[in-house]
Amino acid sequence: MLIVIEGLAMCFILLLICVIGMANGPVEMVVFYEDDVKKRVVELGLITEEKLKRNSAIITAALFLPIIFITPAMVYFLNAAREFWDMFWQMTAILMIMGLFDRFFIDWYWVGHTKAWIIPGTEDLMPYIPKKTVIHKWIGTVAGYPIMAAVISGIITAIA
């Protein structure tokens, strides 16, 4: 049960990052869009290349720092996991809960079925998450998160 709560906490962190990023409209979050959309948004003068690069760095850090630090901290300190396999499966479960939330709620529903992420002047480039990208995101969730959990678990068990 604790792992489910921790997974939901990570979902909340992800949602919070998206909500804060969207506070001034979806242009600030254009780093998540395909290259053709990014290019169009720059051409329309809605964002500069420099700001796009800066936002990309900030958003990447905001997304990955919780995965790299908060998830292992929850597993190590709250769950008292010390062995590789205990840490691995717990981190994988937490990250999978977050990943499923990201794939279904954020990508499929929020981006794909609401108007919140529509950037005026780019409607002809929709859907913003094409099938190829959806496949890559699912592979990243199903394979990438367990790999991250294994690496982090290995590092922790090696130094602890």
JSON list of C-alpha atoms in Angstrom, two decimals:
[
{"chain": "A", "resi": 1, "resn": "MET", "atom": "CA", "xyz": [0.00, 0.00, 0.00]},
{"chain": "A", "resi": 2, "resn": "LEU", "atom": "CA", "xyz": [2.84, 2.39, 0.81]},
{"chain": "A", "resi": 3, "resn": "ILE", "atom": "CA", "xyz": [4.31, 1.90, -2.66]},
{"chain": "A", "resi": 4, "resn": "VAL", "atom": "CA", "xyz": [0.98, 2.88, -4.25]},
{"chain": "A", "resi": 5, "resn": "ILE", "atom": "CA", "xyz": [0.89, 6.04, -2.12]},
{"chain": "A", "resi": 6, "resn": "GLU", "atom": "CA", "xyz": [4.48, 6.82, -3.12]},
{"chain": "A", "resi": 7, "resn": "GLY", "atom": "CA", "xyz": [3.57, 6.24, -6.77]},
{"chain": "A", "resi": 8, "resn": "LEU", "atom": "CA", "xyz": [0.65, 8.63, -6.40]},
{"chain": "A", "resi": 9, "resn": "ALA", "atom": "CA", "xyz": [2.99, 11.17, -4.78]},
{"chain": "A", "resi": 10, "resn": "MET", "atom": "CA", "xyz": [5.21, 10.96, -7.85]},
{"chain": "A", "resi": 11, "resn": "CYS", "atom": "CA", "xyz": [2.12, 11.42, -10.06]},
{"chain": "A", "resi": 12, "resn": "PHE", "atom": "CA", "xyz": [1.32, 14.56, -8.07]},
{"chain": "A", "resi": 13, "resn": "ILE", "atom": "CA", "xyz": [4.86, 15.87, -8.55]},
{"chain": "A", "resi": 14, "resn": "LEU", "atom": "CA", "xyz": [4.61, 15.25, -12.31]},
{"chain": "A", "resi": 15, "resn": "LEU", "atom": "CA", "xyz": [1.21, 16.93, -12.47]},
{"chain": "A", "resi": 16, "resn": "LEU", "atom": "CA", "xyz": [2.49, 19.88, -10.44]},
{"chain": "A", "resi": 17, "resn": "ILE", "atom": "CA", "xyz": [5.41, 20.35, -12.83]},
{"chain": "A", "resi": 18, "resn": "CYS", "atom": "CA", "xyz": [3.01, 20.35, -15.79]},
{"chain": "A", "resi": 19, "resn": "VAL", "atom": "CA", "xyz": [0.52, 22.71, -14.13]},
{"chain": "A", "resi": 20, "resn": "ILE", "atom": "CA", "xyz": [3.26, 25.17, -13.16]},
{"chain": "A", "resi": 21, "resn": "GLY", "atom": "CA", "xyz": [4.76, 24.90, -16.64]},
{"chain": "A", "resi": 22, "resn": "MET", "atom": "CA", "xyz": [1.35, 25.55, -18.20]},
{"chain": "A", "resi": 23, "resn": "ALA", "atom": "CA", "xyz": [0.52, 28.51, -15.94]},
{"chain": "A", "resi": 24, "resn": "ASN", "atom": "CA", "xyz": [1.19, 31.02, -18.72]},
{"chain": "A", "resi": 25, "resn": "GLY", "atom": "CA", "xyz": [-0.08, 28.78, -21.51]},
{"chain": "A", "resi": 26, "resn": "PRO", "atom": "CA", "xyz": [1.22, 25.79, -23.42]},
{"chain": "A", "resi": 27, "resn": "VAL", "atom": "CA", "xyz": [3.97, 27.69, -25.24]},
{"chain": "A", "resi": 28, "resn": "GLU", "atom": "CA", "xyz": [6.19, 27.42, -22.17]},
{"chain": "A", "resi": 29, "resn": "MET", "atom": "CA", "xyz": [5.88, 23.62, -22.39]},
{"chain": "A", "resi": 30, "resn": "VAL", "atom": "CA", "xyz": [6.55, 23.41, -26.14]},
{"chain": "A", "resi": 31, "resn": "VAL", "atom": "CA", "xyz": [9.71, 21.45, -25.31]},
{"chain": "A", "resi": 32, "resn": "PHE", "atom": "CA", "xyz": [7.45, 18.37, -25.12]},
{"chain": "A", "resi": 33, "resn": "TYR", "atom": "CA", "xyz": [6.06, 18.87, -28.61]},
{"chain": "A", "resi": 34, "resn": "GLU", "atom": "CA", "xyz": [7.42, 17.48, -31.86]},
{"chain": "A", "resi": 35, "resn": "ASP", "atom": "CA", "xyz": [10.14, 19.43, -33.72]},
{"chain": "A", "resi": 36, "resn": "ASP", "atom": "CA", "xyz": [7.73, 20.76, -36.36]},
{"chain": "A", "resi": 37, "resn": "VAL", "atom": "CA", "xyz": [5.59, 22.35, -33.65]},
{"chain": "A", "resi": 38, "resn": "LYS", "atom": "CA", "xyz": [8.63, 23.83, -31.89]},
{"chain": "A", "resi": 39, "resn": "LYS", "atom": "CA", "xyz": [9.83, 25.28, -35.19]},
{"chain": "A", "resi": 40, "resn": "ARG", "atom": "CA", "xyz": [6.43, 26.79, -35.93]},
{"chain": "A", "resi": 41, "resn": "VAL", "atom": "CA", "xyz": [6.16, 28.34, -32.45]},
{"chain": "A", "resi": 42, "resn": "VAL", "atom": "CA", "xyz": [9.57, 29.97, -32.93]},
{"chain": "A", "resi": 43, "resn": "GLU", "atom": "CA", "xyz": [8.58, 31.16, -36.44]},
{"chain": "A", "resi": 44, "resn": "LEU", "atom": "CA", "xyz": [5.38, 32.67, -35.01]},
{"chain": "A", "resi": 45, "resn": "GLY", "atom": "CA", "xyz": [7.51, 34.59, -32.50]},
{"chain": "A", "resi": 46, "resn": "LEU", "atom": "CA", "xyz": [5.80, 32.97, -29.52]},
{"chain": "A", "resi": 47, "resn": "ILE", "atom": "CA", "xyz": [9.14, 31.84, -28.07]},
{"chain": "A", "resi": 48, "resn": "THR", "atom": "CA", "xyz": [12.80, 32.27, -28.94]},
{"chain": "A", "resi": 49, "resn": "GLU", "atom": "CA", "xyz": [15.28, 29.46, -29.55]},
{"chain": "A", "resi": 50, "resn": "GLU", "atom": "CA", "xyz": [17.21, 30.59, -26.47]},
{"chain": "A", "resi": 51, "resn": "LYS", "atom": "CA", "xyz": [14.14, 30.47, -24.22]},
{"chain": "A", "resi": 52, "resn": "LEU", "atom": "CA", "xyz": [13.21, 27.09, -25.70]},
{"chain": "A", "resi": 53, "resn": "LYS", "atom": "CA", "xyz": [16.65, 25.72, -24.78]},
{"chain": "A", "resi": 54, "resn": "ARG", "atom": "CA", "xyz": [16.47, 27.26, -21.30]},
{"chain": "A", "resi": 55, "resn": "ASN", "atom": "CA", "xyz": [12.97, 25.84, -20.71]},
{"chain": "A", "resi": 56, "resn": "SER", "atom": "CA", "xyz": [14.14, 22.44, -21.92]},
{"chain": "A", "resi": 57, "resn": "ALA", "atom": "CA", "xyz": [16.96, 22.37, -19.36]},
{"chain": "A", "resi": 58, "resn": "ILE", "atom": "CA", "xyz": [14.71, 23.55, -16.53]},
{"chain": "A", "resi": 59, "resn": "ILE", "atom": "CA", "xyz": [11.88, 21.14, -17.34]},
{"chain": "A", "resi": 60, "resn": "THR", "atom": "CA", "xyz": [14.23, 18.19, -17.82]},
{"chain": "A", "resi": 61, "resn": "ALA", "atom": "CA", "xyz": [15.78, 18.87, -14.42]},
{"chain": "A", "resi": 62, "resn": "ALA", "atom": "CA", "xyz": [12.34, 19.32, -12.83]},
{"chain": "A", "resi": 63, "resn": "LEU", "atom": "CA", "xyz": [11.21, 15.97, -14.21]},
{"chain": "A", "resi": 64, "resn": "PHE", "atom": "CA", "xyz": [14.30, 13.84, -13.64]},
{"chain": "A", "resi": 65, "resn": "LEU", "atom": "CA", "xyz": [15.55, 15.12, -10.29]},
{"chain": "A", "resi": 66, "resn": "PRO", "atom": "CA", "xyz": [12.50, 13.73, -8.45]},
{"chain": "A", "resi": 67, "resn": "ILE", "atom": "CA", "xyz": [12.95, 10.39, -10.23]},
{"chain": "A", "resi": 68, "resn": "ILE", "atom": "CA", "xyz": [16.65, 10.29, -9.38]},
{"chain": "A", "resi": 69, "resn": "PHE", "atom": "CA", "xyz": [16.40, 11.56, -5.78]},
{"chain": "A", "resi": 70, "resn": "ILE", "atom": "CA", "xyz": [12.87, 11.40, -4.35]},
{"chain": "A", "resi": 71, "resn": "THR", "atom": "CA", "xyz": [11.97, 7.89, -5.51]},
{"chain": "A", "resi": 72, "resn": "PRO", "atom": "CA", "xyz": [15.16, 6.30, -4.13]},
{"chain": "A", "resi": 73, "resn": "ALA", "atom": "CA", "xyz": [14.82, 8.33, -0.92]},
{"chain": "A", "resi": 74, "resn": "MET", "atom": "CA", "xyz": [11.28, 7.03, -0.39]},
{"chain": "A", "resi": 75, "resn": "VAL", "atom": "CA", "xyz": [12.36, 3.46, -1.04]},
{"chain": "A", "resi": 76, "resn": "TYR", "atom": "CA", "xyz": [15.50, 3.66, 1.11]},
{"chain": "A", "resi": 77, "resn": "PHE", "atom": "CA", "xyz": [14.28, 5.78, 4.03]},
{"chain": "A", "resi": 78, "resn": "LEU", "atom": "CA", "xyz": [10.52, 5.20, 4.22]},
{"chain": "A", "resi": 79, "resn": "ASN", "atom": "CA", "xyz": [10.40, 1.60, 3.03]},
{"chain": "A", "resi": 80, "resn": "ALA", "atom": "CA", "xyz": [13.78, 0.63, 4.54]},
{"chain": "A", "resi": 81, "resn": "ALA", "atom": "CA", "xyz": [14.79, -1.27, 1.41]},
{"chain": "A", "resi": 82, "resn": "ARG", "atom": "CA", "xyz": [18.51, -2.10, 1.50]},
{"chain": "A", "resi": 83, "resn": "GLU", "atom": "CA", "xyz": [18.96, -4.99, -0.92]},
{"chain": "A", "resi": 84, "resn": "PHE", "atom": "CA", "xyz": [19.20, -4.48, -4.69]},
{"chain": "A", "resi": 85, "resn": "TRP", "atom": "CA", "xyz": [16.06, -6.48, -5.57]},
{"chain": "A", "resi": 86, "resn": "ASP", "atom": "CA", "xyz": [13.94, -4.81, -2.89]},
{"chain": "A", "resi": 87, "resn": "MET", "atom": "CA", "xyz": [14.98, -1.37, -4.08]},
{"chain": "A", "resi": 88, "resn": "PHE", "atom": "CA", "xyz": [14.66, -2.33, -7.74]},
{"chain": "A", "resi": 89, "resn": "TRP", "atom": "CA", "xyz": [11.11, -3.68, -7.65]},
{"chain": "A", "resi": 90, "resn": "GLN", "atom": "CA", "xyz": [9.86, -0.92, -5.36]},
{"chain": "A", "resi": 91, "resn": "MET", "atom": "CA", "xyz": [11.35, 1.87, -7.50]},
{"chain": "A", "resi": 92, "resn": "THR", "atom": "CA", "xyz": [10.09, 0.16, -10.63]},
{"chain": "A", "resi": 93, "resn": "ALA", "atom": "CA", "xyz": [6.56, -0.06, -9.19]},
{"chain": "A", "resi": 94, "resn": "ILE", "atom": "CA", "xyz": [6.58, 3.60, -8.13]},
{"chain": "A", "resi": 95, "resn": "LEU", "atom": "CA", "xyz": [7.92, 4.76, -11.49]},
{"chain": "A", "resi": 96, "resn": "MET", "atom": "CA", "xyz": [5.44, 2.57, -13.38]},
{"chain": "A", "resi": 97, "resn": "ILE", "atom": "CA", "xyz": [2.54, 4.14, -11.49]},
{"chain": "A", "resi": 98, "resn": "MET", "atom": "CA", "xyz": [3.89, 7.56, -12.45]},
{"chain": "A", "resi": 99, "resn": "GLY", "atom": "CA", "xyz": [4.55, 6.42, -16.03]},
{"chain": "A", "resi": 100, "resn": "LEU", "atom": "CA", "xyz": [1.02, 5.06, -16.46]},
{"chain": "A", "resi": 101, "resn": "PHE", "atom": "CA", "xyz": [-0.38, 8.34, -15.11]},
{"chain": "A", "resi": 102, "resn": "ASP", "atom": "CA", "xyz": [1.81, 10.20, -17.62]},
{"chain": "A", "resi": 103, "resn": "ARG", "atom": "CA", "xyz": [0.82, 8.02, -20.58]},
{"chain": "A", "resi": 104, "resn": "PHE", "atom": "CA", "xyz": [-2.91, 7.85, -19.84]},
{"chain": "A", "resi": 105, "resn": "PHE", "atom": "CA", "xyz": [-3.85, 11.06, -18.03]},
{"chain": "A", "resi": 106, "resn": "ILE", "atom": "CA", "xyz": [-1.33, 13.58, -19.29]},
{"chain": "A", "resi": 107, "resn": "ASP", "atom": "CA", "xyz": [-0.57, 12.33, -22.81]},
{"chain": "A", "resi": 108, "resn": "TRP", "atom": "CA", "xyz": [-3.77, 10.58, -23.86]},
{"chain": "A", "resi": 109, "resn": "TYR", "atom": "CA", "xyz": [-6.38, 12.64, -22.03]},
{"chain": "A", "resi": 110, "resn": "TRP", "atom": "CA", "xyz": [-4.98, 16.08, -21.18]},
{"chain": "A", "resi": 111, "resn": "VAL", "atom": "CA", "xyz": [-2.88, 16.63, -24.31]},
{"chain": "A", "resi": 112, "resn": "GLY", "atom": "CA", "xyz": [-4.92, 14.50, -26.68]},
{"chain": "A", "resi": 113, "resn": "HIS", "atom": "CA", "xyz": [-8.50, 15.21, -25.66]},
{"chain": "A", "resi": 114, "resn": "THR", "atom": "CA", "xyz": [-8.62, 18.72, -24.18]},
{"chain": "A", "resi": 115, "resn": "LYS", "atom": "CA", "xyz": [-7.87, 22.15, -25.58]},
{"chain": "A", "resi": 116, "resn": "ALA", "atom": "CA", "xyz": [-5.42, 23.04, -22.81]},
{"chain": "A", "resi": 117, "resn": "TRP", "atom": "CA", "xyz": [-2.29, 22.18, -24.81]},
{"chain": "A", "resi": 118, "resn": "ILE", "atom": "CA", "xyz": [-3.37, 23.72, -28.13]},
{"chain": "A", "resi": 119, "resn": "ILE", "atom": "CA", "xyz": [-1.01, 26.43, -29.32]},
{"chain": "A", "resi": 120, "resn": "PRO", "atom": "CA", "xyz": [-2.76, 28.85, -31.71]},
{"chain": "A", "resi": 121, "resn": "GLY", "atom": "CA", "xyz": [-1.23, 28.64, -35.18]},
{"chain": "A", "resi": 122, "resn": "THR", "atom": "CA", "xyz": [-0.16, 25.00, -34.80]},
{"chain": "A", "resi": 123, "resn": "GLU", "atom": "CA", "xyz": [-3.52, 23.25, -35.02]},
{"chain": "A", "resi": 124, "resn": "ASP", "atom": "CA", "xyz": [-2.65, 21.84, -38.45]},
{"chain": "A", "resi": 125, "resn": "LEU", "atom": "CA", "xyz": [0.24, 19.96, -36.82]},
{"chain": "A", "resi": 126, "resn": "MET", "atom": "CA", "xyz": [-2.03, 18.00, -34.50]},
{"chain": "A", "resi": 127, "resn": "PRO", "atom": "CA", "xyz": [-2.08, 15.44, -33.05]},
{"chain": "A", "resi": 128, "resn": "TYR", "atom": "CA", "xyz": [0.72, 16.80, -30.89]},
{"chain": "A", "resi": 129, "resn": "ILE", "atom": "CA", "xyz": [1.70, 13.29, -29.85]},
{"chain": "A", "resi": 130, "resn": "PRO", "atom": "CA", "xyz": [1.80, 11.23, -33.06]},
{"chain": "A", "resi": 131, "resn": "LYS", "atom": "CA", "xyz": [1.66, 7.44, -33.05]},
{"chain": "A", "resi": 132, "resn": "LYS", "atom": "CA", "xyz": [5.44, 7.03, -33.44]},
{"chain": "A", "resi": 133, "resn": "THR", "atom": "CA", "xyz": [6.05, 9.23, -30.38]},
{"chain": "A", "resi": 134, "resn": "VAL", "atom": "CA", "xyz": [3.38, 7.38, -28.40]},
{"chain": "A", "resi": 135, "resn": "ILE", "atom": "CA", "xyz": [5.23, 4.12, -29.12]},
{"chain": "A", "resi": 136, "resn": "HIS", "atom": "CA", "xyz": [8.56, 5.64, -28.05]},
{"chain": "A", "resi": 137, "resn": "LYS", "atom": "CA", "xyz": [7.02, 6.99, -24.85]},
{"chain": "A", "resi": 138, "resn": "TRP", "atom": "CA", "xyz": [5.53, 3.59, -24.01]},
{"chain": "A", "resi": 139, "resn": "ILE", "atom": "CA", "xyz": [8.88, 1.88, -24.64]},
{"chain": "A", "resi": 140, "resn": "GLY", "atom": "CA", "xyz": [10.54, 4.48, -22.42]},
{"chain": "A", "resi": 141, "resn": "THR", "atom": "CA", "xyz": [8.02, 3.81, -19.68]},
{"chain": "A", "resi": 142, "resn": "VAL", "atom": "CA", "xyz": [8.02, 0.01, -19.88]},
{"chain": "A", "resi": 143, "resn": "ALA", "atom": "CA", "xyz": [11.76, -0.46, -20.46]},
{"chain": "A", "resi": 144, "resn": "GLY", "atom": "CA", "xyz": [13.36, 2.83, -19.42]},
{"chain": "A", "resi": 145, "resn": "TYR", "atom": "CA", "xyz": [11.97, 3.08, -15.91]},
{"chain": "A", "resi": 146, "resn": "PRO", "atom": "CA", "xyz": [13.06, -0.43, -14.89]},
{"chain": "A", "resi": 147, "resn": "ILE", "atom": "CA", "xyz": [16.52, 0.28, -16.33]},
{"chain": "A", "resi": 148, "resn": "MET", "atom": "CA", "xyz": [16.70, 3.54, -14.31]},
{"chain": "A", "resi": 149, "resn": "ALA", "atom": "CA", "xyz": [15.52, 1.67, -11.21]},
{"chain": "A", "resi": 150, "resn": "ALA", "atom": "CA", "xyz": [18.21, -0.98, -11.75]},
{"chain": "A", "resi": 151, "resn": "VAL", "atom": "CA", "xyz": [20.98, 1.59, -12.19]},
{"chain": "A", "resi": 152, "resn": "ILE", "atom": "CA", "xyz": [19.90, 3.61, -9.15]},
{"chain": "A", "resi": 153, "resn": "SER", "atom": "CA", "xyz": [19.48, 0.45, -7.05]},
{"chain": "A", "resi": 154, "resn": "GLY", "atom": "CA", "xyz": [22.93, -0.74, -8.12]},
{"chain": "A", "resi": 155, "resn": "ILE", "atom": "CA", "xyz": [24.54, 2.57, -7.21]},
{"chain": "A", "resi": 156, "resn": "ILE", "atom": "CA", "xyz": [22.83, 2.69, -3.82]},
{"chain": "A", "resi": 157, "resn": "THR", "atom": "CA", "xyz": [23.76, -0.89, -2.92]},
{"chain": "A", "resi": 158, "resn": "ALA", "atom": "CA", "xyz": [27.33, -0.27, -4.05]},
{"chain": "A", "resi": 159, "resn": "ILE", "atom": "CA", "xyz": [27.82, 2.81, -1.88]},
{"chain": "A", "resi": 160, "resn": "ALA", "atom": "CA", "xyz": [25.60, 1.93, 1.11]}
]
